[in-house]
Short mmCIF file of C-alpha atoms (C1' of nucleotides) in Angstrom, two decimals:
data_model
loop_
_atom_site.label_atom_id
_atom_site.label_comp_id
_atom_site.label_asym_id
_atom_site.label_seq_id
_atom_site.Cartn_x
_atom_site.Cartn_y
_atom_site.Cartn_z
CA MET A 793 -0.18 0.03 0.15
CA TYR A 794 2.97 2.27 0.29
CA GLU A 795 2.62 3.26 -3.46
CA ILE A 796 -0.36 5.19 -2.71
CA PHE A 797 1.68 7.30 -0.31
CA GLN A 798 4.26 7.52 -2.79
CA LYS A 799 1.98 8.85 -5.21
CA TYR A 800 0.74 11.26 -3.03
CA LEU A 801 4.29 12.55 -2.42
CA ASP A 802 4.92 12.87 -5.99
CA GLU A 803 1.86 14.89 -6.59
CA LYS A 804 2.51 17.27 -3.81
CA THR A 805 6.20 17.83 -3.91
CA THR A 806 9.58 16.86 -5.65
CA LEU A 807 11.94 14.61 -3.97
CA THR A 808 15.22 13.04 -5.00
CA LYS A 809 15.56 9.25 -4.94
CA THR A 810 17.64 9.37 -1.61
CA GLU A 811 14.90 11.54 -0.05
CA SER A 812 11.98 9.28 -1.15
CA GLU A 813 13.93 6.30 0.31
CA LEU A 814 14.68 8.03 3.54
CA ILE A 815 10.99 8.74 3.97
CA GLN A 816 9.96 5.08 2.93
CA SER A 817 12.53 3.71 5.68
CA TYR A 818 10.64 5.27 8.31
CA ALA A 819 7.10 4.38 7.05
CA ILE A 820 5.13 2.12 9.46
CA ILE A 821 2.09 0.13 7.92
CA LYS A 822 -0.81 -0.18 9.73
CA LYS A 823 -4.07 -1.88 9.14
CA LEU A 824 -7.14 -1.33 11.08
CA ARG A 825 -10.52 -3.34 10.94
CA LYS A 826 -13.93 -1.38 11.09
CA ARG A 827 -14.46 -0.18 14.63
CA GLN A 828 -11.04 -0.60 15.75
CA TYR A 829 -9.20 2.28 17.66
CA LEU A 830 -6.45 4.06 16.20
CA LEU A 831 -6.34 6.36 19.54
CA GLN A 832 -8.24 6.25 22.78
CA GLU A 833 -9.13 9.21 25.04
CA GLY A 834 -6.52 9.21 27.74
CA ASP A 835 -3.67 7.98 25.51
CA ILE A 836 -0.83 9.98 24.36
CA TRP A 837 -0.66 10.28 20.51
CA LYS A 838 2.96 9.63 18.96
CA TYR A 839 2.59 9.61 15.35
CA ASN A 840 1.81 11.53 12.15
CA ALA A 841 -0.66 9.18 10.25
CA PHE A 842 -1.56 9.04 6.68
CA ILE A 843 -4.37 7.13 5.40
CA THR A 844 -4.01 5.05 2.15
CA ARG A 845 -7.47 3.33 2.49
CA GLY A 846 -10.44 3.54 4.38
CA CYS A 847 -12.19 6.10 6.68
CA LEU A 848 -11.57 7.09 10.13
CA ARG A 849 -13.48 9.53 12.50
CA THR A 850 -12.18 11.70 15.43
CA TYR A 851 -14.59 12.20 18.41
CA SER A 852 -14.80 13.13 21.84
CA VAL A 853 -17.28 11.94 24.58
CA ASP A 854 -18.94 14.39 27.03
CA GLU A 855 -19.94 13.60 30.62
CA LYS A 856 -23.55 12.61 29.67
CA GLY A 857 -21.88 10.10 27.39
CA THR A 858 -22.88 12.03 24.11
CA GLU A 859 -20.25 11.46 21.39
CA HIS A 860 -19.40 14.58 19.32
CA VAL A 861 -17.62 14.07 15.96
CA ASN A 862 -14.79 16.27 15.50
CA SER A 863 -13.56 15.20 11.98
CA PHE A 864 -13.81 12.40 9.22
CA SER A 865 -10.70 11.60 7.44
CA ILE A 866 -10.33 9.24 4.23
CA GLU A 867 -7.54 8.07 2.01
CA ASN A 868 -4.85 10.68 1.15
CA TRP A 869 -5.55 12.78 4.21
CA TRP A 870 -3.88 12.85 7.55
CA THR A 871 -5.24 12.19 10.81
CA GLY A 872 -4.14 12.19 14.65
CA ASP A 873 -4.35 14.49 17.73
CA ARG A 874 -2.12 17.38 17.15
CA GLU A 875 -2.59 18.65 20.55
CA SER A 876 -1.80 15.53 22.21
CA LEU A 877 1.24 15.17 20.06
CA MET A 878 2.64 18.70 20.39
CA PHE A 879 2.31 18.77 24.02
CA GLN A 880 2.71 15.18 24.87
CA GLN A 881 -0.50 15.40 26.94
CA PRO A 882 -3.40 12.57 27.07
CA SER A 883 -5.75 13.05 24.32
CA ARG A 884 -9.41 13.87 24.85
CA PHE A 885 -10.14 12.37 21.67
CA ASN A 886 -10.93 8.92 20.28
CA ILE A 887 -10.05 7.94 16.69
CA ASP A 888 -11.45 4.75 15.29
CA ALA A 889 -12.22 3.22 11.96
CA ILE A 890 -15.39 3.62 10.20
CA GLU A 891 -14.38 1.22 7.40
CA ASP A 892 -11.51 -1.24 7.33
CA SER A 893 -8.53 0.97 6.57
CA GLU A 894 -4.89 1.19 5.94
CA LEU A 895 -2.46 3.67 7.49
CA ILE A 896 1.12 4.74 7.40
CA LEU A 897 2.53 6.09 10.26
CA PHE A 898 5.77 8.06 11.24
CA THR A 899 6.91 8.41 14.96
CA GLN A 900 7.02 12.32 15.44
CA ASP A 901 10.97 11.87 15.95
CA ASN A 902 11.13 10.50 12.47
CA PHE A 903 8.88 12.92 11.20
CA GLU A 904 10.56 15.96 12.56
CA LEU A 905 13.90 14.44 11.25
CA LEU A 906 12.31 14.15 7.68
CA CYS A 907 11.05 17.91 8.00
CA ARG A 908 14.46 18.97 9.04
CA GLU A 909 16.54 16.99 6.31
CA ILE A 910 14.09 17.45 3.43
CA PRO A 911 12.95 21.12 2.97
CA ALA A 912 10.46 20.13 0.44
CA PHE A 913 8.77 17.74 2.81
CA ASN A 914 8.76 20.32 5.39
CA ASN A 915 7.15 22.76 2.82
CA MET A 916 4.53 20.20 2.05
CA VAL A 917 3.66 19.46 5.69
CA ASN A 918 3.32 23.24 6.32
CA ALA A 919 0.91 23.83 3.15
CA ILE A 920 -1.22 20.88 4.47
CA LEU A 921 -1.24 22.38 8.08
CA GLN A 922 -2.29 25.95 6.53
CA LYS A 923 -5.19 24.16 4.67
CA SER A 924 -6.30 22.50 7.54
CA PHE A 925 -6.43 25.63 9.52
CA ILE A 926 -8.45 27.26 6.72
CA ALA A 927 -10.79 24.31 6.58
CA ALA A 928 -11.29 24.77 10.49
CA GLN A 929 -11.94 28.44 10.07
CA ASN A 930 -14.73 27.76 7.67
CA ARG A 931 -16.19 24.99 9.81
CA ILE A 932 -16.38 27.74 12.70
CA GLN A 933 -18.05 30.03 10.40
CA ALA A 934 -20.42 27.63 9.49
CA SER A 935 -21.28 26.53 12.88
CA LEU A 936 -21.93 30.28 13.85
CA SER A 937 -23.94 31.25 11.03
CA PHE A 938 -25.67 28.40 9.29
CA THR A 939 -29.24 26.62 10.25
CA ALA A 940 -29.24 23.04 10.50
CA GLU A 941 -30.39 22.65 6.90
CA GLU A 942 -27.65 24.87 5.60
CA LYS A 943 -24.99 23.20 7.52
CA TYR A 944 -26.12 19.78 5.85
CA LEU A 945 -26.31 21.29 2.32
CA ASN A 946 -22.71 22.86 2.91
CA PHE A 947 -21.46 19.53 4.19
CA ILE A 948 -22.65 17.40 1.14
CA SER A 949 -21.54 19.96 -1.32
CA LYS A 950 -18.02 20.35 0.11
CA TYR A 951 -17.52 16.67 0.97
CA PRO A 952 -19.62 14.79 -1.81
CA GLY A 953 -19.12 11.02 -1.31
CA PHE A 954 -18.90 11.51 2.36
CA ALA A 955 -22.80 10.87 2.90
CA SER A 956 -22.82 7.63 1.08
CA ARG A 957 -19.90 5.90 3.33
CA ILE A 958 -20.53 7.34 6.85
CA PRO A 959 -23.54 6.69 8.93
CA GLN A 960 -25.92 9.57 9.45
CA THR A 961 -25.73 9.61 13.11
CA MET A 962 -22.12 10.43 12.66
CA ILE A 963 -22.65 13.06 10.15
CA ALA A 964 -25.52 14.55 12.39
CA SER A 965 -23.12 14.61 15.40
CA TYR A 966 -20.29 16.34 13.07
CA LEU A 967 -22.83 18.89 12.01
CA GLY A 968 -23.84 19.54 15.79
CA MET A 969 -27.44 18.23 15.39
CA THR A 970 -29.32 15.21 16.32
CA PRO A 971 -29.72 12.13 14.02
CA GLU A 972 -33.56 12.97 14.18
CA THR A 973 -33.13 16.57 12.87
CA LEU A 974 -30.69 15.13 10.13
CA SER A 975 -33.22 12.56 9.12
CA ARG A 976 -35.95 15.11 8.78
CA ILE A 977 -33.79 17.60 6.89
CA ARG A 978 -32.87 14.91 4.44
CA LYS A 979 -36.60 14.00 3.81
CA GLN A 980 -37.42 17.64 2.94
CA THR A 981 -34.54 18.19 0.77
CA ALA A 982 -35.05 15.04 -1.12
CA LYS A 983 -38.45 16.63 -1.96
CA LYS A 984 -37.12 19.70 -3.56
CA MET B 972 6.93 50.21 18.40
CA TYR B 973 9.13 47.75 16.62
CA GLU B 974 10.69 46.80 20.04
CA ILE B 975 7.77 45.03 20.89
CA PHE B 976 7.99 42.79 18.03
CA GLN B 977 11.70 42.47 18.35
CA LYS B 978 10.80 41.21 22.18
CA TYR B 979 8.62 38.68 20.73
CA LEU B 980 11.19 37.32 18.30
CA ASP B 981 13.54 37.11 20.93
CA GLU B 982 11.35 35.10 23.05
CA LYS B 983 10.13 32.84 20.41
CA THR B 984 13.31 32.21 18.64
CA THR B 985 17.08 32.84 18.28
CA LEU B 986 18.32 35.23 15.33
CA THR B 987 21.72 36.48 14.36
CA LYS B 988 22.21 40.20 14.14
CA THR B 989 21.98 39.91 10.38
CA GLU B 990 18.63 38.07 10.45
CA SER B 991 17.02 40.49 12.74
CA GLU B 992 18.08 43.46 10.61
CA LEU B 993 16.70 41.55 7.56
CA ILE B 994 13.40 41.01 9.26
CA GLN B 995 13.18 44.56 10.33
CA SER B 996 14.04 45.99 7.05
CA TYR B 997 10.74 44.59 5.72
CA ALA B 998 8.42 45.62 8.45
CA ILE B 999 5.72 47.98 7.75
CA ILE B 1000 4.17 50.04 10.64
CA LYS B 1001 0.64 50.66 10.60
CA LYS B 1002 -1.54 52.51 12.84
CA LEU B 1003 -5.39 51.82 13.14
CA ARG B 1004 -7.80 54.10 14.89
CA LYS B 1005 -10.66 52.42 16.77
CA ARG B 1006 -13.61 51.25 14.21
CA GLN B 1007 -10.94 51.57 11.40
CA TYR B 1008 -10.75 48.43 9.15
CA LEU B 1009 -7.72 46.54 8.46
CA LEU B 1010 -9.53 44.56 5.81
CA GLN B 1011 -12.93 44.65 3.92
CA GLU B 1012 -14.86 42.04 2.62
CA GLY B 1013 -14.14 41.58 -1.17
CA ASP B 1014 -10.47 42.81 -0.76
CA ILE B 1015 -7.56 40.50 -1.34
CA TRP B 1016 -5.27 40.12 1.67
CA LYS B 1017 -1.76 40.76 1.19
CA TYR B 1018 0.07 40.47 4.52
CA ASN B 1019 1.14 38.97 7.64
CA ALA B 1020 0.06 41.19 10.37
CA PHE B 1021 1.67 41.26 14.12
CA ILE B 1022 -0.21 43.20 16.55
CA THR B 1023 1.82 45.48 18.80
CA ARG B 1024 -0.89 47.23 20.48
CA GLY B 1025 -4.53 47.17 20.67
CA CYS B 1026 -7.29 44.68 19.72
CA LEU B 1027 -8.91 43.71 16.45
CA ARG B 1028 -11.85 41.50 15.56
CA THR B 1029 -12.26 39.46 12.33
CA TYR B 1030 -16.02 38.89 11.51
CA SER B 1031 -18.24 38.04 8.36
CA VAL B 1032 -21.57 39.55 7.72
CA ASP B 1033 -24.44 37.13 6.49
CA GLU B 1034 -27.30 37.70 4.00
CA LYS B 1035 -29.57 38.84 6.70
CA GLY B 1036 -26.86 41.64 7.68
CA THR B 1037 -25.76 39.76 11.06
CA GLU B 1038 -22.36 40.08 12.00
CA HIS B 1039 -20.66 36.82 13.05
CA VAL B 1040 -17.20 37.25 14.96
CA ASN B 1041 -14.61 34.72 13.72
CA SER B 1042 -11.99 35.82 16.23
CA PHE B 1043 -10.49 38.51 18.26
CA SER B 1044 -6.67 39.22 18.14
CA ILE B 1045 -4.68 41.43 20.62
CA GLU B 1046 -1.12 42.61 21.08
CA ASN B 1047 1.46 40.06 20.68
CA TRP B 1048 -0.78 38.04 18.22
CA TRP B 1049 -1.20 37.64 14.49
CA THR B 1050 -4.33 38.35 12.39
CA GLY B 1051 -5.35 38.43 8.70
CA ASP B 1052 -7.30 36.05 6.36
CA ARG B 1053 -5.15 33.00 5.56
CA GLU B 1054 -7.53 31.73 3.01
CA SER B 1055 -7.73 35.07 1.10
CA LEU B 1056 -3.82 35.13 1.12
CA MET B 1057 -3.05 31.72 0.12
CA PHE B 1058 -5.48 31.55 -2.73
CA GLN B 1059 -5.62 35.25 -3.65
CA GLN B 1060 -9.16 35.45 -3.42
CA PRO B 1061 -11.53 37.99 -2.36
CA SER B 1062 -11.99 37.82 1.61
CA ARG B 1063 -15.38 36.91 3.14
CA PHE B 1064 -14.09 38.83 6.22
CA ASN B 1065 -13.64 42.20 7.54
CA ILE B 1066 -11.16 42.88 10.24
CA ASP B 1067 -11.36 46.23 12.28
CA ALA B 1068 -9.99 47.81 15.30
CA ILE B 1069 -11.87 47.41 18.53
CA GLU B 1070 -9.32 49.64 20.16
CA ASP B 1071 -6.77 52.24 18.55
CA SER B 1072 -4.19 49.70 17.42
CA GLU B 1073 -0.70 49.28 16.02
CA LEU B 1074 0.55 46.55 13.74
CA ILE B 1075 3.50 45.46 11.79
CA LEU B 1076 2.91 44.24 8.26
CA PHE B 1077 5.05 42.02 6.14
CA THR B 1078 3.91 41.56 2.54
CA GLN B 1079 3.55 37.82 1.53
CA ASP B 1080 6.61 38.09 -0.65
CA ASN B 1081 8.88 39.21 1.88
CA PHE B 1082 7.49 36.94 4.50
CA GLU B 1083 8.16 34.07 2.22
CA LEU B 1084 11.47 35.25 1.62
CA LEU B 1085 12.04 35.45 5.44
CA CYS B 1086 10.77 31.84 5.85
CA ARG B 1087 13.10 30.77 3.08
CA GLU B 1088 16.15 32.41 4.08
CA ILE B 1089 15.69 32.07 8.05
CA PRO B 1090 15.08 28.80 9.22
CA ALA B 1091 14.55 29.64 12.70
CA PHE B 1092 11.84 31.98 11.45
CA ASN B 1093 10.30 29.47 9.42
CA ASN B 1094 9.98 27.15 12.57
CA MET B 1095 8.57 29.80 14.68
CA VAL B 1096 5.85 30.55 12.04
CA ASN B 1097 5.04 26.88 11.74
CA ALA B 1098 4.52 26.57 15.64
CA ILE B 1099 2.21 29.39 15.69
CA LEU B 1100 0.16 27.92 12.87
CA GLN B 1101 0.26 24.60 14.79
CA LYS B 1102 -1.20 26.42 17.84
CA SER B 1103 -3.65 28.24 15.87
CA PHE B 1104 -4.81 25.08 14.44
CA ILE B 1105 -5.21 23.37 17.76
CA ALA B 1106 -7.07 26.44 19.28
CA ALA B 1107 -9.49 26.28 16.25
CA GLN B 1108 -9.99 22.49 16.81
CA ASN B 1109 -10.99 23.32 20.49
CA ARG B 1110 -13.44 26.04 19.54
CA ILE B 1111 -15.20 23.54 17.09
CA GLN B 1112 -15.42 21.04 20.04
CA ALA B 1113 -16.62 23.74 22.39
CA SER B 1114 -19.20 24.83 19.73
CA LEU B 1115 -20.39 21.13 19.34
CA SER B 1116 -20.71 20.20 23.04
CA PHE B 1117 -21.17 23.03 25.08
CA THR B 1118 -24.32 24.77 26.53
CA ALA B 1119 -24.63 28.65 26.09
CA GLU B 1120 -23.36 29.04 29.67
CA GLU B 1121 -20.40 26.57 29.30
CA LYS B 1122 -19.40 28.50 26.27
CA TYR B 1123 -19.22 31.82 28.03
CA LEU B 1124 -17.40 30.15 31.13
CA ASN B 1125 -15.06 28.55 28.86
CA PHE B 1126 -14.39 31.62 27.05
CA ILE B 1127 -13.60 33.77 30.21
CA SER B 1128 -11.24 31.22 31.79
CA LYS B 1129 -9.22 30.66 28.25
CA TYR B 1130 -8.89 34.45 27.51
CA PRO B 1131 -9.22 36.26 30.83
CA GLY B 1132 -8.81 39.87 30.35
CA PHE B 1133 -10.75 39.96 26.99
CA ALA B 1134 -14.21 40.41 28.66
CA SER B 1135 -13.54 43.54 29.95
CA ARG B 1136 -11.96 45.17 26.82
CA ILE B 1137 -14.36 43.67 24.16
CA PRO B 1138 -18.14 44.62 24.07
CA GLN B 1139 -20.49 41.88 25.05
CA THR B 1140 -22.31 42.03 21.81
CA MET B 1141 -19.15 40.93 20.06
CA ILE B 1142 -18.44 38.26 22.71
CA ALA B 1143 -21.86 37.01 22.24
CA SER B 1144 -21.42 36.89 18.44
CA TYR B 1145 -18.16 35.01 18.84
CA LEU B 1146 -19.92 32.37 21.06
CA GLY B 1147 -22.67 32.02 18.68
CA MET B 1148 -25.54 33.33 20.82
CA THR B 1149 -27.69 36.62 21.10
CA PRO B 1150 -26.47 39.58 23.42
CA GLU B 1151 -29.54 39.11 25.32
CA THR B 1152 -28.70 35.46 26.10
CA LEU B 1153 -25.42 36.36 27.11
CA SER B 1154 -26.55 39.22 29.40
CA ARG B 1155 -28.83 36.79 31.07
CA ILE B 1156 -25.98 34.13 31.55
CA ARG B 1157 -23.76 36.98 33.13
CA LYS B 1158 -26.51 37.95 35.38
CA GLN B 1159 -26.94 34.19 36.55
CA THR B 1160 -23.32 33.45 36.94
CA ALA B 1161 -22.82 36.59 38.77
CA LYS B 1162 -25.04 35.42 41.72
CA LYS B 1163 -22.98 32.11 42.19
"C1'" DG C 64 -30.14 -17.92 6.84
"C1'" DT C 65 -31.88 -15.99 10.80
"C1'" DA C 66 -31.71 -13.55 15.07
"C1'" DA C 67 -29.75 -9.64 17.39
"C1'" DA C 68 -28.07 -5.42 16.92
"C1'" DA C 69 -27.48 -1.19 14.79
"C1'" DA C 70 -29.35 2.43 11.86
"C1'" DC C 71 -33.06 5.41 10.02
"C1'" DT C 72 -37.80 7.34 10.23
"C1'" DT C 73 -41.75 9.58 11.91
"C1'" DG C 74 -44.80 11.59 15.19
"C1'" DA C 75 -45.84 14.00 19.64
"C1'" DT C 76 -44.04 17.06 23.17
"C1'" DC C 77 -40.50 20.12 25.40
"C1'" DT C 78 -37.10 23.44 25.94
"C1'" DA C 79 -32.89 26.59 25.27
"C1'" DG C 80 -31.94 30.14 23.33
"C1'" DA C 81 -34.02 33.51 19.65
"C1'" DT C 82 -36.67 37.33 18.81
"C1'" DC C 83 -39.63 41.32 19.77
"C1'" DA C 84 -40.10 45.38 22.69
"C1'" DA C 85 -39.43 48.88 25.72
"C1'" DG C 86 -36.70 50.37 29.03
"C1'" DT C 87 -31.74 52.60 31.33
"C1'" DG C 88 -27.03 53.38 31.36
"C1'" DT C 89 -22.63 54.92 28.74
"C1'" DT C 90 -19.67 56.61 25.08
"C1'" DT C 91 -19.20 59.75 21.38
"C1'" DT C 92 -19.31 63.72 18.87
"C1'" DG C 93 -20.45 68.15 17.31
"C1'" DC D 951 -22.35 69.71 27.94
"C1'" DA D 952 -26.42 68.12 25.24
"C1'" DA D 953 -28.20 64.97 22.26
"C1'" DA D 954 -27.39 61.13 19.41
"C1'" DA D 955 -25.61 56.75 19.02
"C1'" DC D 956 -24.44 52.79 20.87
"C1'" DA D 957 -24.12 49.11 24.60
"C1'" DC D 958 -26.57 46.76 28.17
"C1'" DT D 959 -30.65 44.85 30.90
"C1'" DT D 960 -35.15 42.74 31.74
"C1'" DG D 961 -39.57 40.89 30.31
"C1'" DA D 962 -42.91 38.36 27.19
"C1'" DT D 963 -43.27 35.68 23.66
"C1'" DC D 964 -42.11 32.45 19.88
"C1'" DT D 965 -39.43 28.61 17.32
"C1'" DA D 966 -35.88 25.69 15.68
"C1'" DG D 967 -34.16 21.80 16.99
"C1'" DA D 968 -33.93 18.48 21.19
"C1'" DT D 969 -35.92 14.68 23.57
"C1'" DC D 970 -38.81 10.95 24.20
"C1'" DA D 971 -41.08 7.02 22.20
"C1'" DA D 972 -42.35 3.65 19.13
"C1'" DG D 973 -41.86 1.94 14.83
"C1'" DT D 974 -39.25 -0.19 10.07
"C1'" DT D 975 -35.31 -1.06 7.56
"C1'" DT D 976 -30.45 -2.67 7.15
"C1'" DT D 977 -26.38 -4.84 8.85
"C1'" DT D 978 -23.60 -8.07 11.53
"C1'" DA D 979 -22.29 -12.11 13.23
"C1'" DC D 980 -22.85 -16.95 14.59
#
DNA sequence: GTAAAAACTTGATCTAGATCAAGTGTTTTG
DNA sequence: CAAAACACTTGATCTAGATCAAGTTTTTAC
């Protein structure tokens, strides 16, 4: 499955043979069955994780036991808990597989080394972070200014394809509404 | 006012004399009166802006004319619209001064040059971006899982000092509630 | 292949927070 | 320093979306 990551690298940046080999030498392949955890609340996250196949969700659980989905991540995206990684503190999140998935992991030490040794890799990582930040800003804006229906329409237009592979309950949680509300919205919008 | 930024740099990173001078040579000082715009919706944002004094807000206006505050930024923080800057597209945001303020601007070209020429500067910028992303994630989580009262208590504990210098109406907007609701929450929590 | 468990739908009712309205207090500005 | 503009409070009423409940449909697992 490493070829998928190699292809991603080739698209995003330009590397010498030696650099590519250095990156590959640190790659840890990890397979996850559906429902299996990549990270559990309380654990300290140690990696940078790239998804070559499948779909994962990051969520937290509040005192009432309600799950709140923070994000979905699919093939060709990264996942993990930056806060836990950066401050080496126990995570408030769980990450688990929505589908059978395959990942490539890099320990933070190795990842930092790659960033230091390979400027093109460092630039790629920064560009991804910038885009993630912009996406987070847009999500904040949506959560502040959109109605439930607008949030759903925005979601399916922004992430077409997600709606078909992710259970509605999880999408509802991601959008900050109950599954019942999402069900009713879908019924209504289907009519139009 | 450049000394404030110099002090910030000295705290966050280690630079040679030459590097410091290079950075300073690109700095553009900008003063803003209260209510004055730094950026208006539709404009394309061209800078990286550091605040040496004052307080700014970033907000958008929806079709109904309602303002939604995206963020507040005070001295020793950065502000701007990353999305507009990165993709050179018209901004959906307005940024204006809540207090008389002073900023240091770097055009994106100069800023990129500094990142390229000064690895320590680049690392500092990345670290800031990481922290901004983590803060955005936390805000998303709060907006999904907190009640109006919890959002307010979380805000004042996370940003003590903000409540006294920023009008309540704007804080309410930032927290995604009406000014009336915030007023009632403050009355209640004051009792306790 | 079938029973149990999830996932989704639909209806009835409830409620946190919004909206509307009418104050009072506090800046800003000529 | 007055009056206009703005910021905040308080009360009455309304509503989007939550909650509770009881189905039906789909998926999972032996």
